[in-house]
Coordinates of C-alpha atoms and ligand atoms in Angstrom, one line a residue:
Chain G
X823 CA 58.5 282.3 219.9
X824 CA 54.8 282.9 219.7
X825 CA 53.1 281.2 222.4
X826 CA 49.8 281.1 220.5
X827 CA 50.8 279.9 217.2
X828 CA 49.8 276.4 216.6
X829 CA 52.5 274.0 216.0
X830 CA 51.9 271.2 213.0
X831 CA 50.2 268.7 215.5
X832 CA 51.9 265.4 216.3
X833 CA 50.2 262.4 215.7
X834 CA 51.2 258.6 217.0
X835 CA 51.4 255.0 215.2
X836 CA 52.2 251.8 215.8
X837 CA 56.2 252.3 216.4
X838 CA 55.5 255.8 218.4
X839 CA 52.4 255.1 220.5
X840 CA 54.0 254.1 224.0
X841 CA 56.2 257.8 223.1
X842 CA 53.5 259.8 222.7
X843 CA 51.9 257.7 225.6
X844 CA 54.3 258.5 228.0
X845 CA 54.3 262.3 227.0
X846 CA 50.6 262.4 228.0
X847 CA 51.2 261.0 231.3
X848 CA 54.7 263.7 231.9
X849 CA 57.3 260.8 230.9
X850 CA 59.9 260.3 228.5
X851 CA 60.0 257.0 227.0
X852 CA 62.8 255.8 225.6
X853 CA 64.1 252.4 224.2
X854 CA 66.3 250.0 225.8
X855 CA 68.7 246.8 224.1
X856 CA 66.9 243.7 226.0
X857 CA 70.3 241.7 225.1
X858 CA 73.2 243.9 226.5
X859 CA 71.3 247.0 228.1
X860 CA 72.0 250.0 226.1
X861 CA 70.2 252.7 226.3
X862 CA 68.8 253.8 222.8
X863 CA 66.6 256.7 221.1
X864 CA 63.0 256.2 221.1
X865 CA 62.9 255.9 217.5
X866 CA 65.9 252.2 217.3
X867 CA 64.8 249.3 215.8
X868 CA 67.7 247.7 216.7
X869 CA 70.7 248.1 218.6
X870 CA 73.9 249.8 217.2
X871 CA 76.1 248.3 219.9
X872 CA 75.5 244.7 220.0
X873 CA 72.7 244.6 216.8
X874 CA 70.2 243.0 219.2
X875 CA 66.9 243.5 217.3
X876 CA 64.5 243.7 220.1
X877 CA 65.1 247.0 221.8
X878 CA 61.9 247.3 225.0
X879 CA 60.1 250.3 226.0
X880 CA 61.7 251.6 229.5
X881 CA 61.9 255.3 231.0
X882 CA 64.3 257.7 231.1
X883 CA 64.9 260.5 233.5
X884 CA 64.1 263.5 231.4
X885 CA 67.5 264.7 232.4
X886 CA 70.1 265.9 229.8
X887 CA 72.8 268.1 228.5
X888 CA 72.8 269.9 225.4
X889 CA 75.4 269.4 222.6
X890 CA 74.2 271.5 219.7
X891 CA 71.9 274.0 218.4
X892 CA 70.3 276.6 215.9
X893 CA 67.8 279.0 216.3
X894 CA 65.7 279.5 213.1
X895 CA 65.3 282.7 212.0
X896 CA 63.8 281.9 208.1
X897 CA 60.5 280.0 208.5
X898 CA 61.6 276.3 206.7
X899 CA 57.8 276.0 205.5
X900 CA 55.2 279.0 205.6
X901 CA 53.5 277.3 209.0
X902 CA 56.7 278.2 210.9
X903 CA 56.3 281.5 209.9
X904 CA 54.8 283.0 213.0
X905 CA 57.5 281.2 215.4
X906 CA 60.1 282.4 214.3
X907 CA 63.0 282.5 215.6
X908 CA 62.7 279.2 217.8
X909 CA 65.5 277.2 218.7
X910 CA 65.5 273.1 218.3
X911 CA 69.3 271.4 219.3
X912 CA 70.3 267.9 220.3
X913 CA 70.0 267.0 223.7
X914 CA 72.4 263.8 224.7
X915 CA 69.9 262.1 227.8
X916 CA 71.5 261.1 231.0
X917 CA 70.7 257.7 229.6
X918 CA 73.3 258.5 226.4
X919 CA 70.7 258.9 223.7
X920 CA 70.7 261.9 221.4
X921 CA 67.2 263.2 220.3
X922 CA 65.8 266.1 218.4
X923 CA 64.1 268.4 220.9
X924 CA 62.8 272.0 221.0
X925 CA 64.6 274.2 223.1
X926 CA 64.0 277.0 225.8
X927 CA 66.2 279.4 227.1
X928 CA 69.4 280.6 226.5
X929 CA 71.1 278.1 224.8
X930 CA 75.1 277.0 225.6
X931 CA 77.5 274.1 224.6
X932 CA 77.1 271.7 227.2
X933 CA 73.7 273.3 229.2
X934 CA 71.8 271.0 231.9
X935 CA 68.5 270.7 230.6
X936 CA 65.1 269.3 231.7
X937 CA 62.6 268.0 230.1
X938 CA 59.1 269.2 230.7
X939 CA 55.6 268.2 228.4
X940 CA 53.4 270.2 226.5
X941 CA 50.2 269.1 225.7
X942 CA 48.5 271.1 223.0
X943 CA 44.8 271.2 222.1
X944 CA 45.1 269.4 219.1
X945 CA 47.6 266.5 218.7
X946 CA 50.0 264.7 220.6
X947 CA 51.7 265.6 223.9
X948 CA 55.4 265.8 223.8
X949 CA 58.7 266.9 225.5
X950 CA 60.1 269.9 224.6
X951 CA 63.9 270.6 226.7
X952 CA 64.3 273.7 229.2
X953 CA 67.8 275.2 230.1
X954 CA 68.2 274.8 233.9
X955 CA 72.0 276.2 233.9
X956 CA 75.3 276.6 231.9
X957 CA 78.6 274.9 232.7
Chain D
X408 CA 98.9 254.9 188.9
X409 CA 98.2 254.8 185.1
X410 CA 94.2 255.3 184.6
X411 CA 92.5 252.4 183.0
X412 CA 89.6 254.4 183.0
X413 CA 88.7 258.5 182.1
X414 CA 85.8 261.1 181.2
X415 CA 85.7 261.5 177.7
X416 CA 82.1 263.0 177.2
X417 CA 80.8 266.0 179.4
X418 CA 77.1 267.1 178.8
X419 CA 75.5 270.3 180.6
X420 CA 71.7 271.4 180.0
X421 CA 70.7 274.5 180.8
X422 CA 70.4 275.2 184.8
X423 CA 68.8 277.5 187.1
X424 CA 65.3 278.4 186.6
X425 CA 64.6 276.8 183.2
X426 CA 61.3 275.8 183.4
X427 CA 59.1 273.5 181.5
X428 CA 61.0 270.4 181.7
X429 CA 61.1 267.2 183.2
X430 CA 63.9 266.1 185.2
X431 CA 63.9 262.7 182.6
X432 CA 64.1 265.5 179.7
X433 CA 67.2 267.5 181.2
X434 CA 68.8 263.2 182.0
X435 CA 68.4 262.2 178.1
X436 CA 69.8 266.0 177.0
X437 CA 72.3 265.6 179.0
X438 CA 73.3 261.9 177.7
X439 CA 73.1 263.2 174.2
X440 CA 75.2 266.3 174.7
X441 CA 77.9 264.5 176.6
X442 CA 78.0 261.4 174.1
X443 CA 78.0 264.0 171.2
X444 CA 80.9 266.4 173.0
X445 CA 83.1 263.1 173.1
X446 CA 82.5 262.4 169.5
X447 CA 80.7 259.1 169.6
X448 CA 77.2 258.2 168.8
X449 CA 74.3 257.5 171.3
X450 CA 74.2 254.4 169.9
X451 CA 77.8 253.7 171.1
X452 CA 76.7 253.7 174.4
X453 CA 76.4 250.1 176.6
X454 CA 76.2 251.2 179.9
X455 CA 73.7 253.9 181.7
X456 CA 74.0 254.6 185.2
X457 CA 71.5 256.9 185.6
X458 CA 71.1 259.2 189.6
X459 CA 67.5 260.2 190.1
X460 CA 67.0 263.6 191.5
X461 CA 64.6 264.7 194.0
X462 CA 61.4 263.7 192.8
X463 CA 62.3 260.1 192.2
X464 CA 63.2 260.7 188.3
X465 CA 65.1 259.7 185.8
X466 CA 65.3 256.6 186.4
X467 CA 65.9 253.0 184.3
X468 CA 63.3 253.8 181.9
X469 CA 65.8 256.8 180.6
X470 CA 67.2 253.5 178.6
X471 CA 63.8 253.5 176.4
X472 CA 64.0 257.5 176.7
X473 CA 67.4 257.3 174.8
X474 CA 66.1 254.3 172.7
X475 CA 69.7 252.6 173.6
X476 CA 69.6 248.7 172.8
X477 CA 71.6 246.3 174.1
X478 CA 73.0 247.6 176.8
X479 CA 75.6 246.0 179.0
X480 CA 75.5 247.9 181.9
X481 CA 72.3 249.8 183.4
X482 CA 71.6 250.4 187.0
X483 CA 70.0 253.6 189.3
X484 CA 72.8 254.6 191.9
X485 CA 71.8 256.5 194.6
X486 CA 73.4 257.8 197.6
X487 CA 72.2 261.4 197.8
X488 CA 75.0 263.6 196.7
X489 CA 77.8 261.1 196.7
X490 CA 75.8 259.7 193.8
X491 CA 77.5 261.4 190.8
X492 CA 81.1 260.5 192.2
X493 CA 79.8 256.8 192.7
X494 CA 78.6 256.4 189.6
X495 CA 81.6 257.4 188.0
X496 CA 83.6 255.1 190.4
X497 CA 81.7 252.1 189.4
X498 CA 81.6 252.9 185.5
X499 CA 85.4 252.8 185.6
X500 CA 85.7 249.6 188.0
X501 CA 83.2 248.0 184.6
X502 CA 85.5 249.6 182.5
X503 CA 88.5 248.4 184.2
X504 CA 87.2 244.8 184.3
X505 CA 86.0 245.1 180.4
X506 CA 82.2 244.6 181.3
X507 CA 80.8 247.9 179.3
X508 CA 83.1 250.1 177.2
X509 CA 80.9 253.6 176.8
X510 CA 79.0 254.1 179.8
X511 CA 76.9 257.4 180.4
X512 CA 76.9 258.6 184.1
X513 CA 73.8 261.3 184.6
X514 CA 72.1 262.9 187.6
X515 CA 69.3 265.2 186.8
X516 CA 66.4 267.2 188.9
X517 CA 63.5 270.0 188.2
X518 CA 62.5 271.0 191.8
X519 CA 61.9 274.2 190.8
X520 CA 58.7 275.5 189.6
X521 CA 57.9 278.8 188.1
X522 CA 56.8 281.2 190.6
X523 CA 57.7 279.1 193.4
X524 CA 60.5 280.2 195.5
X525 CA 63.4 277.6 196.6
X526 CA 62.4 277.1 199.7
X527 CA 58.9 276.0 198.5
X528 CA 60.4 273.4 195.6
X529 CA 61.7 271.3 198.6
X530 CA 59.6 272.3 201.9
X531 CA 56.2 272.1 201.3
X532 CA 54.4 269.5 203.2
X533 CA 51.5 268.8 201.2
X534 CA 50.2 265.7 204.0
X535 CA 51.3 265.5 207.7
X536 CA 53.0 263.1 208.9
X537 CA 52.7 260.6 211.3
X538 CA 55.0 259.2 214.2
X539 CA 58.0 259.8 214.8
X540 CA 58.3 262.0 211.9
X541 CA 55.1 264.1 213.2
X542 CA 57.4 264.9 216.2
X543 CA 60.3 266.2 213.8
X544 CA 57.7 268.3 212.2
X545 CA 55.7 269.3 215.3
X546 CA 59.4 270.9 216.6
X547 CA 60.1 272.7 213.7
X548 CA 63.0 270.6 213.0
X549 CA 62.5 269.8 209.0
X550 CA 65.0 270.9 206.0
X551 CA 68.6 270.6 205.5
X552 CA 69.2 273.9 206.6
X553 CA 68.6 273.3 210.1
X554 CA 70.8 270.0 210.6
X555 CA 73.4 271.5 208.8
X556 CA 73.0 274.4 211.0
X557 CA 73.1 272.5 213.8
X558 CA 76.5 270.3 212.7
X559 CA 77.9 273.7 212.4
X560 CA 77.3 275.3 215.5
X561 CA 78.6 271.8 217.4
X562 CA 82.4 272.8 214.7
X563 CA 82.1 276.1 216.2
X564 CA 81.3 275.5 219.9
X565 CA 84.1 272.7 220.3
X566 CA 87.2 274.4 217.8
X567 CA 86.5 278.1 217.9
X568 CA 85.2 278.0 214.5
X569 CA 83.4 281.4 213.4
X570 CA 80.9 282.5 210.8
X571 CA 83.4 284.8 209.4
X572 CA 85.8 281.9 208.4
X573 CA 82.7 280.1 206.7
X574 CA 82.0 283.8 205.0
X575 CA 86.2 283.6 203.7
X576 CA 84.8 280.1 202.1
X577 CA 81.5 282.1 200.5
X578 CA 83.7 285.0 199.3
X579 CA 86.2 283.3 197.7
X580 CA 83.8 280.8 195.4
X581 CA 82.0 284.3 194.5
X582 CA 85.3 285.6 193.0
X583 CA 85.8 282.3 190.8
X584 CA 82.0 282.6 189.6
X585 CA 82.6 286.1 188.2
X586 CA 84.9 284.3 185.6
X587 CA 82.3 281.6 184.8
X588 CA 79.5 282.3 182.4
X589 CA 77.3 279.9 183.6
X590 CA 77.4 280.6 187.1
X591 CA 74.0 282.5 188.4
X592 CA 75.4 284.7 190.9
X593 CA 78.6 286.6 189.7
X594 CA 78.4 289.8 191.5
X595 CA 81.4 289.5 194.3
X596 CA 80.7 289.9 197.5
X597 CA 82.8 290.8 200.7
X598 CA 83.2 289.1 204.0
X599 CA 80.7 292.7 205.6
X600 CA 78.3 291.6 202.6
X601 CA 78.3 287.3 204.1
X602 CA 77.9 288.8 207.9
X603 CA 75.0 291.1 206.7
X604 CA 73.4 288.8 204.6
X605 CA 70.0 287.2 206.7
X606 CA 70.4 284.8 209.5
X607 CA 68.9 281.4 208.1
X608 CA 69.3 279.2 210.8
X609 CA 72.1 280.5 213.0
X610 CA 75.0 280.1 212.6
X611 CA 74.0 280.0 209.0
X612 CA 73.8 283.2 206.5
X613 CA 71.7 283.5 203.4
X614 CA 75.7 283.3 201.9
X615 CA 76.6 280.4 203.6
X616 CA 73.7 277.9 201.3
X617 CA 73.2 276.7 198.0
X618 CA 71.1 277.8 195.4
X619 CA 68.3 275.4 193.9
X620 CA 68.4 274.6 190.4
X621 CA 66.6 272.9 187.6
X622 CA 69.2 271.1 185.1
X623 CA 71.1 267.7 184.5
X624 CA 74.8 266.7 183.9
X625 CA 76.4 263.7 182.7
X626 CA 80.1 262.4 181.3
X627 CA 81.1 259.4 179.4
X628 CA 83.7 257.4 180.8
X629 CA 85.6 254.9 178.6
X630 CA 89.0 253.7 178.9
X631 CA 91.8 255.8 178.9
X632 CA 93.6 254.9 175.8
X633 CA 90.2 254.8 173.6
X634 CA 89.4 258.2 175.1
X635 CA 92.7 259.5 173.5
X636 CA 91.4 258.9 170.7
X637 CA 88.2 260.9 170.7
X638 CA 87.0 264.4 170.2
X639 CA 88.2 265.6 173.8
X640 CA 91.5 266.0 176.0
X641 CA 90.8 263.0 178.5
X642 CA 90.4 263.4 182.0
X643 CA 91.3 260.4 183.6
X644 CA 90.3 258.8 186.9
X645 CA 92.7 257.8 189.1
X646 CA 91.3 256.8 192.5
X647 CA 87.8 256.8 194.1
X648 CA 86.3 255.9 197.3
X649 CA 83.2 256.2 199.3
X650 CA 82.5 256.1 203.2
X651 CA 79.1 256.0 204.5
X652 CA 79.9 256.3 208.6
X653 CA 76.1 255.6 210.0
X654 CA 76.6 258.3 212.3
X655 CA 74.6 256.9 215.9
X656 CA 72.4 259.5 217.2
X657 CA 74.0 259.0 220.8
X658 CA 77.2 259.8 223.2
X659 CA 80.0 260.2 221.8
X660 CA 78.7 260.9 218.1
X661 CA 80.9 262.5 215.7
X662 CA 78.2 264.7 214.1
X663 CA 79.5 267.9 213.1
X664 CA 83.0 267.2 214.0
X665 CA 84.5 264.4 211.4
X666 CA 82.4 262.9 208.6
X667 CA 83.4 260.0 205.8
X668 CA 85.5 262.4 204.1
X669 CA 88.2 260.9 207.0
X670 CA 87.7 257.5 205.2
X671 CA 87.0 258.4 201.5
X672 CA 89.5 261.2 200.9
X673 CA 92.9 259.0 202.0
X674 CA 91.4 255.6 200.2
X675 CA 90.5 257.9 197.3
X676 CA 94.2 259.5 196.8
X677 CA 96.3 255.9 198.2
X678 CA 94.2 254.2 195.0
X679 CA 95.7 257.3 192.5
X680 CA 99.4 257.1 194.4
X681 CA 99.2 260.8 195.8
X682 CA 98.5 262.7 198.9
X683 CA 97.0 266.0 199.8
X684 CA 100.7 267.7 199.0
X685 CA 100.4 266.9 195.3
X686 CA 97.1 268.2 195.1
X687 CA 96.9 270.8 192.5
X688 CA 92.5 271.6 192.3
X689 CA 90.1 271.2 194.4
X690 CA 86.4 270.5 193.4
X691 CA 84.6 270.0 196.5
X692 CA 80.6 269.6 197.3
X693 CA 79.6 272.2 198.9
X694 CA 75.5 272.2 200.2
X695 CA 76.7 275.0 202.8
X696 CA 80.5 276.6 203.6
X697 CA 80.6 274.5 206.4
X698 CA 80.6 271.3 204.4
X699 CA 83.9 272.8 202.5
X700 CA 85.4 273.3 205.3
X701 CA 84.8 270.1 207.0
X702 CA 86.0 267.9 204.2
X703 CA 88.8 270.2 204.0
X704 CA 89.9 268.7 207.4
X705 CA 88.9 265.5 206.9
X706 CA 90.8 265.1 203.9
X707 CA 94.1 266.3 205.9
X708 CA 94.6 269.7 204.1
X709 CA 94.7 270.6 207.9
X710 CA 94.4 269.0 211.2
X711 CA 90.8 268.6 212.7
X712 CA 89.5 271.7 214.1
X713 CA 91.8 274.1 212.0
X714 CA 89.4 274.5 209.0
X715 CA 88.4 277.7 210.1
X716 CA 92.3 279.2 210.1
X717 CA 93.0 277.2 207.2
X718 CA 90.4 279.2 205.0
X719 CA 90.5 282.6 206.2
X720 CA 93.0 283.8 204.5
X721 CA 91.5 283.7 201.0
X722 CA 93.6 280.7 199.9
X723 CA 90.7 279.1 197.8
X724 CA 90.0 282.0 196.0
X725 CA 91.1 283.1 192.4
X726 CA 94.5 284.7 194.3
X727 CA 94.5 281.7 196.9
X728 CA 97.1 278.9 196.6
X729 CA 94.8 275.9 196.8
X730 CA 91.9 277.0 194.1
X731 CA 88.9 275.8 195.4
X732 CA 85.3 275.4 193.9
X733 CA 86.5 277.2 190.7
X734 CA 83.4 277.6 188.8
X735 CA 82.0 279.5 192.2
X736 CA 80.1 276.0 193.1
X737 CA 76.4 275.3 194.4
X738 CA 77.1 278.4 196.5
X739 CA 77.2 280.8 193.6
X740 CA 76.6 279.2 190.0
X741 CA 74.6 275.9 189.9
X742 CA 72.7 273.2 192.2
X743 CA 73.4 269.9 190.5
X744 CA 74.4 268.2 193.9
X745 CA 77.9 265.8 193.1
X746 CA 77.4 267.3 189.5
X747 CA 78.2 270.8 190.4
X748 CA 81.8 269.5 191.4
X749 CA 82.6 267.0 188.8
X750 CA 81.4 269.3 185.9
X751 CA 84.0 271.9 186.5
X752 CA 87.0 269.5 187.5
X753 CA 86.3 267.8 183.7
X754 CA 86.1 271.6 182.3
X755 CA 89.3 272.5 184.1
X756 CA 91.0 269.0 183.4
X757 CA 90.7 269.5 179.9
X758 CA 92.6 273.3 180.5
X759 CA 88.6 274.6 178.8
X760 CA 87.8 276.7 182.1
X761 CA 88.8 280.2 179.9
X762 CA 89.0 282.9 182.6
X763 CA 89.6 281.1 185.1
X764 CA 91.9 278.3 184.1
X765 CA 94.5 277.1 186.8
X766 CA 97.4 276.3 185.5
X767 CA 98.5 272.9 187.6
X768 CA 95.6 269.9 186.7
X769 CA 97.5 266.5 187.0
X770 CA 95.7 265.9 190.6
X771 CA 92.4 267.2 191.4
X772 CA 90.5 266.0 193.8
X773 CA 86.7 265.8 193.9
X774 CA 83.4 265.3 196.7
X775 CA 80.3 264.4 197.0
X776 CA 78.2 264.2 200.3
X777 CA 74.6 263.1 200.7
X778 CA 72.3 263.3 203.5
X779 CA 73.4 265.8 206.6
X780 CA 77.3 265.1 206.4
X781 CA 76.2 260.9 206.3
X782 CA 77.3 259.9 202.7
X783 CA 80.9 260.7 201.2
X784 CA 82.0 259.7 197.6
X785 CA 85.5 261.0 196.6
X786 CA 87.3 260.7 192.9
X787 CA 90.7 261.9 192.1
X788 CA 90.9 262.9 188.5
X789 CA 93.3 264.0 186.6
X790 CA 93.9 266.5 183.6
X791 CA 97.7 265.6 182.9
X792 CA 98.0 264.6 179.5
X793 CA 94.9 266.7 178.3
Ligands
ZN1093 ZN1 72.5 245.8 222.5

């Protein structure tokens, strides 16, 4: 990956603010079920374990494992072009929810990651996942 | 099970880069081909079910396109690539129950613009996004080619799945396109040719995706005795099912690893009275190898994790015992999503595939999948007494 290339910028609304939020301050916000406690992805409007419909903001660790990957090597639009290859995967959080995350370092089935914030001129802050060992 | 319902009516436009059409003009083509090819009139028609492609089109207004009157049955279905095999599912539960006697099924799209490569006709971003969306954006995780890269390598990393069983997969639908003169790619290709071809999103090759394509497809299904008594040898429909699993972006998730082919498949092929043993054909969707081979398992042709060994040794090719994709696919001749699939099971039903004709048709089994894995439609159709 290019260091310098300028990623599409990142930009909050009503249902993402206390995210991108928490990214600015070096936190990862997720969501959590206010009736039975699940943890959930930052992005649930409701809860897939009990339905509850009134998931609250609430932190998580920035701890997590990874479970899959790819690393790009064809540009999926002409802005990706000059990162290529760069690697995005799932990362399951301590806390049990999967997200969508960019990810450095060599990655492995089942890798410790960590979460750590970039905060580009232009746009949103946000977590991007580093491999701290393989297991 | 005796069918109370089959295809009498299969219409194909023109596909691949034909240019200078609407996706609405390829639907009504394709309604007046397939009506034509089963010998009735348009104006037989009282029941549409009409699958808009990726720009939103056609849609319920391909009634006033057609200038049908009167009809019984009209509705959009759409559940991504499971749409073709769910609209042909609930035309014959209307037919069953007598609400609608000739009812066109059609899916049509025109991504493609001249000049403009695939990858343009579905990944430009012409506004950015906002939210949560921005984010997927901002990480370079957009297009299907990714996800389904990434549902891939989690198959590979937890059964020893390898590219070079997904490249058997590629190999083998290449050898069936050769004999089909619609297909856009016939040149074959070896397994050194799928490992050398370019790293799209690892572990995915150039090989292991499907090709974009303007077109539209549709059948007419009526019952099964009036359709013995039209222009064409019937194909009729034994069994369908659908499984949408809602797959939970959280621990224990089943992404990559079993999808609603599990559920589908077995209801799909109880409804018809068969199993996987007495299936002769097999038609299945295939966005990417990888999505063969998972519906491969998840149907039972082998136990979970096996795909890989099941299809490595050629066995869905034109020398294979279980044919497989026999037209060569979305892989190798056309993109019409569920289309691709249902088109050649109807040509091969009706023992019209020419070159590459199998000779056992009295079960074939047929996919569709929409989304990344998350919608499954499955019909089992059968060419018995064509
Ligand atoms: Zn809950």
């Amino acid at each position: 990956m290019n260091d310098t290339a300028t990623w599409p910028p990142m930009r909050r609304d009503a249902k993402s603010a206390e995210f991108f939020e928490a990214a600015s301050r070096g936190e990862l916000a997720i969501k959590k079920c206010t009736d039975c406690g699940r943890s959930l992805a930052p992005e649930a409007m409701v809860c897939t374990d009990c339905g509850g419909s009134v998931p609250a903001w609430t932190s998580a660790s920035g701890a997590g494992t990874l479970i899959t990957w790819t690393t790009v090597h064809k540009a999926p639009n002409p802005v990706f072009a000059p990162m290529v290859p760069y690697t995005v995967g799932v990362v399951e959080l301590a806390e049990g929810p999967w997200l969508y995350a960019r990810i450095t370092g060599e990655p492995r089935a089942g890798a410790a990651l960590r979460a750590e914030f970039v905060h580009p001129a232009e746009g949103e802050s946000y977590p991007t996942w580093v491999v701290t060992s393989g297991q | 099970m005796a069918a109370t319902a089959a295809i009498a009516g299969l219409g194909l436009t023109d596909v691949g880069k034909v240019y200078g059409r609407s996706a609405t003009d390829f639907a009504a083509e394709a309604v007046r081909l397939a009506a034509a090819d089963a010998g009735l009139a348009i104006t037989d028609l009282d029941g549409l079910l009409v699958s808009p492609g990726t720009k939103g089109s056609p849609k319920l207004s391909l009634q006033k396109v057609l200038g049908l009157r009167d009809l019984r049955l009209l509705a959009e279905i759409h559940a991504l690539g499971a749409s073709p095999a769910a609209m042909i599912a609930a035309a014959a539960q209307a037919i069953s129950s007598g609400e609608a006697t000739a009812i066109a099924c059609v899916f049509a799209d025109a991504p493609l613009r001249e000049k403009g490569s695939s990858r343009e006709a579905f990944g430009t971003q012409r506004s950015l996004p906002s939210g949560f969306a921005s984010y997927h954006l901002g990480i370079g995780a957009i297009t299907p080619n990714l996800f389904y890269a990434m549902a891939a390598r989690r198959h590979f990393e937890t059964y020893g799945t390898t590219s070079e069983q997904l490249g058997a997969i590629a190999v083998g639908q290449r050898g069936w396109a050769a004999h089909n003169p619609i297909a856009q790619f016939t040149k074959p290709i070896t397994l050194a040719d799928h490992q050398s071809s370019p790293l799209i999103a690892d572990p995915l090759h150039l090989l292991d995706c499907c090709l974009v394509s303007n077109g539209g497809a549709a059948v007419i299904v009526t019952s099964a005795e009036r359709a013995r008594e039209l222009a064409q040898p019937p194909v009729d429909i034994l069994g369908w099912g659908q499984a949408h699993p809602g797959q939970i972006m959280r621990q224990g998730s089943n992404f990559g690893l079993r999808t609603g082919a599990a559920v589908a498949g077995p209801a799909a092929l109880r409804m018809a009275g068969v199993s996987v043993a007495d299936v002769d054909l097999l038609e299945l969707y295939d966005s990417y190898t990888f999505t063969v081979l998972v519906t491969l398992e998840d149907y039972g042709f082998c136990a979970k994790g096996e795909g890989g060994a099941f299809v490595s040794d050629g066995k869905l090719g034109p020398d294979g015992s279980l044919p497989c994709n026999t037209g060569g696919g979305q892989l190798s001749s056309y993109y019409l999503t569920g289309f691709t699939p249902i088109v050649e099971a109807v040509v091969q039903g009706r023992g019209q595939a020419g070159a590459r004709q199998v000779d056992k048709k009295d079960v074939i089994m047929v996919s569709g999948s929409g989304g990344v894995l998350e919608h499954h439609a499955t019909l089992v159709l059968s060419g018995a007494s064509a």
